[in-house]
């Protein structure tokens, strides 16, 4: 599906969290996590990307908490920019793990390329709690 995000989602950069120690305890009422990955340029344009080569590097991890806004002057700010995106989400009893959201991201790319969209070479993964369910969202910015 396509999503038109009208305003950026702002996060505090969380250099103390790594991809390997990410846990669902970091997600809760008014707590969110945003992961941003650079994608392998060749694989990010392929209708049949290689899952093992798809992700290039983790650009940042952002965290939103009730006190993030108060800490903002002393923090590095990262964002999910406003724009038009390919978008998918999954509601579950736990946050999706890397294998699960990576599968969604690759299927999202296949569908987007099939529909002649031109997605950017960055992937955003957002984790949040909504109506007592964990939500994992996958975003790819569309080039205009």
PDB file of C-alpha atoms in Angstrom:
ATOM      1  CA  UNK A   1       0.000   0.000   0.000  1.00  0.00           C
ATOM      2  CA  UNK A   2       1.086   3.608  -0.458  1.00  0.00           C
ATOM      3  CA  UNK A   3       1.174   6.064   2.429  1.00  0.00           C
ATOM      4  CA  UNK A   4       1.460   9.842   2.295  1.00  0.00           C
ATOM      5  CA  UNK A   5       3.169  10.848   5.536  1.00  0.00           C
ATOM      6  CA  UNK A   6       2.403  14.556   5.898  1.00  0.00           C
ATOM      7  CA  UNK A   7       4.744  15.320   8.811  1.00  0.00           C
ATOM      8  CA  UNK A   8       8.012  13.721   9.874  1.00  0.00           C
ATOM      9  CA  UNK A   9       8.108  11.340  12.834  1.00  0.00           C
ATOM     10  CA  UNK A  10      10.855  12.572  15.155  1.00  0.00           C
ATOM     11  CA  UNK A  11      13.011  10.347  17.364  1.00  0.00           C
ATOM     12  CA  UNK A  12      15.950  10.688  19.704  1.00  0.00           C
ATOM     13  CA  UNK A  13      18.986   8.836  18.350  1.00  0.00           C
ATOM     14  CA  UNK A  14      19.627   5.800  20.552  1.00  0.00           C
ATOM     15  CA  UNK A  15      23.291   4.907  20.173  1.00  0.00           C
ATOM     16  CA  UNK A  16      23.094   2.837  23.365  1.00  0.00           C
ATOM     17  CA  UNK A  17      20.756   0.323  21.676  1.00  0.00           C
ATOM     18  CA  UNK A  18      22.127  -2.144  19.169  1.00  0.00           C
ATOM     19  CA  UNK A  19      20.251  -4.242  16.680  1.00  0.00           C
ATOM     20  CA  UNK A  20      21.319  -7.371  18.584  1.00  0.00           C
ATOM     21  CA  UNK A  21      20.053  -6.294  22.004  1.00  0.00           C
ATOM     22  CA  UNK A  22      16.768  -4.871  20.737  1.00  0.00           C
ATOM     23  CA  UNK A  23      13.992  -6.187  22.958  1.00  0.00           C
ATOM     24  CA  UNK A  24      10.250  -5.740  23.065  1.00  0.00           C
ATOM     25  CA  UNK A  25      10.601  -4.080  26.503  1.00  0.00           C
ATOM     26  CA  UNK A  26      11.733  -0.966  24.616  1.00  0.00           C
ATOM     27  CA  UNK A  27       8.267  -0.757  23.087  1.00  0.00           C
ATOM     28  CA  UNK A  28       5.254   0.143  25.163  1.00  0.00           C
ATOM     29  CA  UNK A  29       2.770   2.839  25.939  1.00  0.00           C
ATOM     30  CA  UNK A  30       4.219   6.007  24.340  1.00  0.00           C
ATOM     31  CA  UNK A  31       7.470   4.204  23.436  1.00  0.00           C
ATOM     32  CA  UNK A  32       8.559   3.516  19.858  1.00  0.00           C
ATOM     33  CA  UNK A  33      11.667   2.360  18.039  1.00  0.00           C
ATOM     34  CA  UNK A  34      12.696   3.348  14.500  1.00  0.00           C
ATOM     35  CA  UNK A  35      15.414   1.477  12.610  1.00  0.00           C
ATOM     36  CA  UNK A  36      16.880   2.926   9.406  1.00  0.00           C
ATOM     37  CA  UNK A  37      18.922   0.790   7.015  1.00  0.00           C
ATOM     38  CA  UNK A  38      20.875   1.650   3.907  1.00  0.00           C
ATOM     39  CA  UNK A  39      20.126  -0.951   1.257  1.00  0.00           C
ATOM     40  CA  UNK A  40      22.490  -2.575  -1.200  1.00  0.00           C
ATOM     41  CA  UNK A  41      22.005  -0.401  -4.281  1.00  0.00           C
ATOM     42  CA  UNK A  42      21.863  -3.300  -6.741  1.00  0.00           C
ATOM     43  CA  UNK A  43      19.500  -5.403  -4.606  1.00  0.00           C
ATOM     44  CA  UNK A  44      17.260  -2.389  -3.862  1.00  0.00           C
ATOM     45  CA  UNK A  45      16.440  -2.174  -7.594  1.00  0.00           C
ATOM     46  CA  UNK A  46      15.949  -5.884  -8.269  1.00  0.00           C
ATOM     47  CA  UNK A  47      12.566  -7.557  -8.725  1.00  0.00           C
ATOM     48  CA  UNK A  48      14.170 -10.699  -7.198  1.00  0.00           C
ATOM     49  CA  UNK A  49      16.593  -9.376  -4.573  1.00  0.00           C
ATOM     50  CA  UNK A  50      18.964 -11.639  -2.664  1.00  0.00           C
ATOM     51  CA  UNK A  51      17.775 -11.550   0.954  1.00  0.00           C
ATOM     52  CA  UNK A  52      21.316 -12.112   2.260  1.00  0.00           C
ATOM     53  CA  UNK A  53      22.622  -9.053   0.389  1.00  0.00           C
ATOM     54  CA  UNK A  54      19.541  -6.798   0.649  1.00  0.00           C
ATOM     55  CA  UNK A  55      20.517  -4.827   3.772  1.00  0.00           C
ATOM     56  CA  UNK A  56      23.737  -2.861   3.537  1.00  0.00           C
ATOM     57  CA  UNK A  57      24.173  -1.185   6.939  1.00  0.00           C
ATOM     58  CA  UNK A  58      22.205   0.072   9.905  1.00  0.00           C
ATOM     59  CA  UNK A  59      22.189   3.877   9.631  1.00  0.00           C
ATOM     60  CA  UNK A  60      20.577   4.611  12.993  1.00  0.00           C
ATOM     61  CA  UNK A  61      18.216   3.506  15.717  1.00  0.00           C
ATOM     62  CA  UNK A  62      15.798   6.092  17.065  1.00  0.00           C
ATOM     63  CA  UNK A  63      13.734   5.934  20.227  1.00  0.00           C
ATOM     64  CA  UNK A  64      10.636   7.874  21.184  1.00  0.00           C
ATOM     65  CA  UNK A  65       9.639   8.018  24.825  1.00  0.00           C
ATOM     66  CA  UNK A  66       7.431  10.393  26.811  1.00  0.00           C
ATOM     67  CA  UNK A  67      10.529  12.343  27.861  1.00  0.00           C
ATOM     68  CA  UNK A  68      12.209  12.408  24.407  1.00  0.00           C
ATOM     69  CA  UNK A  69      10.816  15.864  23.698  1.00  0.00           C
ATOM     70  CA  UNK A  70      12.243  17.184  26.963  1.00  0.00           C
ATOM     71  CA  UNK A  71      15.663  15.723  26.159  1.00  0.00           C
ATOM     72  CA  UNK A  72      15.658  16.944  22.548  1.00  0.00           C
ATOM     73  CA  UNK A  73      17.980  19.958  23.073  1.00  0.00           C
ATOM     74  CA  UNK A  74      20.689  17.608  24.394  1.00  0.00           C
ATOM     75  CA  UNK A  75      20.029  14.787  21.930  1.00  0.00           C
ATOM     76  CA  UNK A  76      20.723  13.952  18.337  1.00  0.00           C
ATOM     77  CA  UNK A  77      17.442  13.927  16.468  1.00  0.00           C
ATOM     78  CA  UNK A  78      16.622  11.432  13.702  1.00  0.00           C
ATOM     79  CA  UNK A  79      13.412  11.145  11.732  1.00  0.00           C
ATOM     80  CA  UNK A  80      11.192   9.258   9.391  1.00  0.00           C
ATOM     81  CA  UNK A  81      10.846  12.111   6.869  1.00  0.00           C
ATOM     82  CA  UNK A  82       7.542  13.313   5.480  1.00  0.00           C
ATOM     83  CA  UNK A  83       6.846  11.941   2.023  1.00  0.00           C
ATOM     84  CA  UNK A  84       5.171   9.225   0.008  1.00  0.00           C
ATOM     85  CA  UNK A  85       6.044   5.663   0.967  1.00  0.00           C
ATOM     86  CA  UNK A  86       5.487   2.050   0.157  1.00  0.00           C
ATOM     87  CA  UNK A  87       4.070   0.895   3.475  1.00  0.00           C
ATOM     88  CA  UNK A  88       3.204  -2.373   5.199  1.00  0.00           C
ATOM     89  CA  UNK A  89       2.401  -3.216   8.783  1.00  0.00           C
ATOM     90  CA  UNK A  90       1.826  -6.297  10.873  1.00  0.00           C
ATOM     91  CA  UNK A  91       0.043  -6.543  14.227  1.00  0.00           C
ATOM     92  CA  UNK A  92       1.155  -9.440  16.438  1.00  0.00           C
ATOM     93  CA  UNK A  93       1.693 -10.635  19.996  1.00  0.00           C
ATOM     94  CA  UNK A  94       5.389  -9.726  19.706  1.00  0.00           C
ATOM     95  CA  UNK A  95       7.451  -7.404  17.526  1.00  0.00           C
ATOM     96  CA  UNK A  96       8.501  -9.050  14.275  1.00  0.00           C
ATOM     97  CA  UNK A  97      12.092 -10.243  14.216  1.00  0.00           C
ATOM     98  CA  UNK A  98      14.563  -9.317  11.485  1.00  0.00           C
ATOM     99  CA  UNK A  99      13.787 -12.327   9.276  1.00  0.00           C
ATOM    100  CA  UNK A 100      10.059 -11.581   9.404  1.00  0.00           C
ATOM    101  CA  UNK A 101      10.214  -7.871   8.549  1.00  0.00           C
ATOM    102  CA  UNK A 102      12.947  -8.466   5.977  1.00  0.00           C
ATOM    103  CA  UNK A 103      10.601 -10.851   4.154  1.00  0.00           C
ATOM    104  CA  UNK A 104       7.893  -8.138   4.208  1.00  0.00           C
ATOM    105  CA  UNK A 105      10.371  -5.524   2.916  1.00  0.00           C
ATOM    106  CA  UNK A 106      11.395  -7.718  -0.003  1.00  0.00           C
ATOM    107  CA  UNK A 107       7.782  -8.508  -0.937  1.00  0.00           C
ATOM    108  CA  UNK A 108       6.989  -4.792  -0.624  1.00  0.00           C
ATOM    109  CA  UNK A 109       9.820  -4.013  -3.061  1.00  0.00           C
ATOM    110  CA  UNK A 110       8.644  -6.633  -5.559  1.00  0.00           C
ATOM    111  CA  UNK A 111       5.108  -5.228  -5.515  1.00  0.00           C
ATOM    112  CA  UNK A 112       6.358  -1.642  -5.727  1.00  0.00           C
ATOM    113  CA  UNK A 113       8.623  -2.329  -8.692  1.00  0.00           C
ATOM    114  CA  UNK A 114       5.854  -4.301 -10.398  1.00  0.00           C
ATOM    115  CA  UNK A 115       3.637  -1.218 -10.043  1.00  0.00           C
ATOM    116  CA  UNK A 116       6.462   0.886 -11.580  1.00  0.00           C
ATOM    117  CA  UNK A 117       7.340   2.788  -8.404  1.00  0.00           C
ATOM    118  CA  UNK A 118      10.896   3.892  -7.753  1.00  0.00           C
ATOM    119  CA  UNK A 119      11.674   3.320  -4.057  1.00  0.00           C
ATOM    120  CA  UNK A 120      14.620   4.966  -2.334  1.00  0.00           C
ATOM    121  CA  UNK A 121      17.568   2.861  -1.192  1.00  0.00           C
ATOM    122  CA  UNK A 122      16.711   3.242   2.510  1.00  0.00           C
ATOM    123  CA  UNK A 123      14.426   1.061   4.579  1.00  0.00           C
ATOM    124  CA  UNK A 124      12.704   2.178   7.773  1.00  0.00           C
ATOM    125  CA  UNK A 125      11.285  -0.262  10.321  1.00  0.00           C
ATOM    126  CA  UNK A 126       9.077   1.178  13.072  1.00  0.00           C
ATOM    127  CA  UNK A 127       7.979  -0.682  16.191  1.00  0.00           C
ATOM    128  CA  UNK A 128       5.137   0.530  18.403  1.00  0.00           C
ATOM    129  CA  UNK A 129       2.347  -0.684  20.653  1.00  0.00           C
ATOM    130  CA  UNK A 130      -1.206   0.026  19.496  1.00  0.00           C
ATOM    131  CA  UNK A 131      -4.388  -1.250  21.128  1.00  0.00           C
ATOM    132  CA  UNK A 132      -2.334  -3.712  23.211  1.00  0.00           C
ATOM    133  CA  UNK A 133      -0.773  -5.314  20.115  1.00  0.00           C
ATOM    134  CA  UNK A 134       2.772  -4.934  18.836  1.00  0.00           C
ATOM    135  CA  UNK A 135       2.880  -3.263  15.441  1.00  0.00           C
ATOM    136  CA  UNK A 136       5.829  -3.536  13.079  1.00  0.00           C
ATOM    137  CA  UNK A 137       5.766  -1.129  10.136  1.00  0.00           C
ATOM    138  CA  UNK A 138       8.008  -1.178   7.052  1.00  0.00           C
ATOM    139  CA  UNK A 139       8.530   2.015   4.996  1.00  0.00           C
ATOM    140  CA  UNK A 140      10.314   2.726   1.674  1.00  0.00           C
ATOM    141  CA  UNK A 141      10.329   6.341   0.533  1.00  0.00           C
ATOM    142  CA  UNK A 142       9.193   6.800  -3.077  1.00  0.00           C
ATOM    143  CA  UNK A 143      11.199   9.026  -5.387  1.00  0.00           C
ATOM    144  CA  UNK A 144       9.023  11.660  -6.998  1.00  0.00           C
TER     145      UNK A 144
END
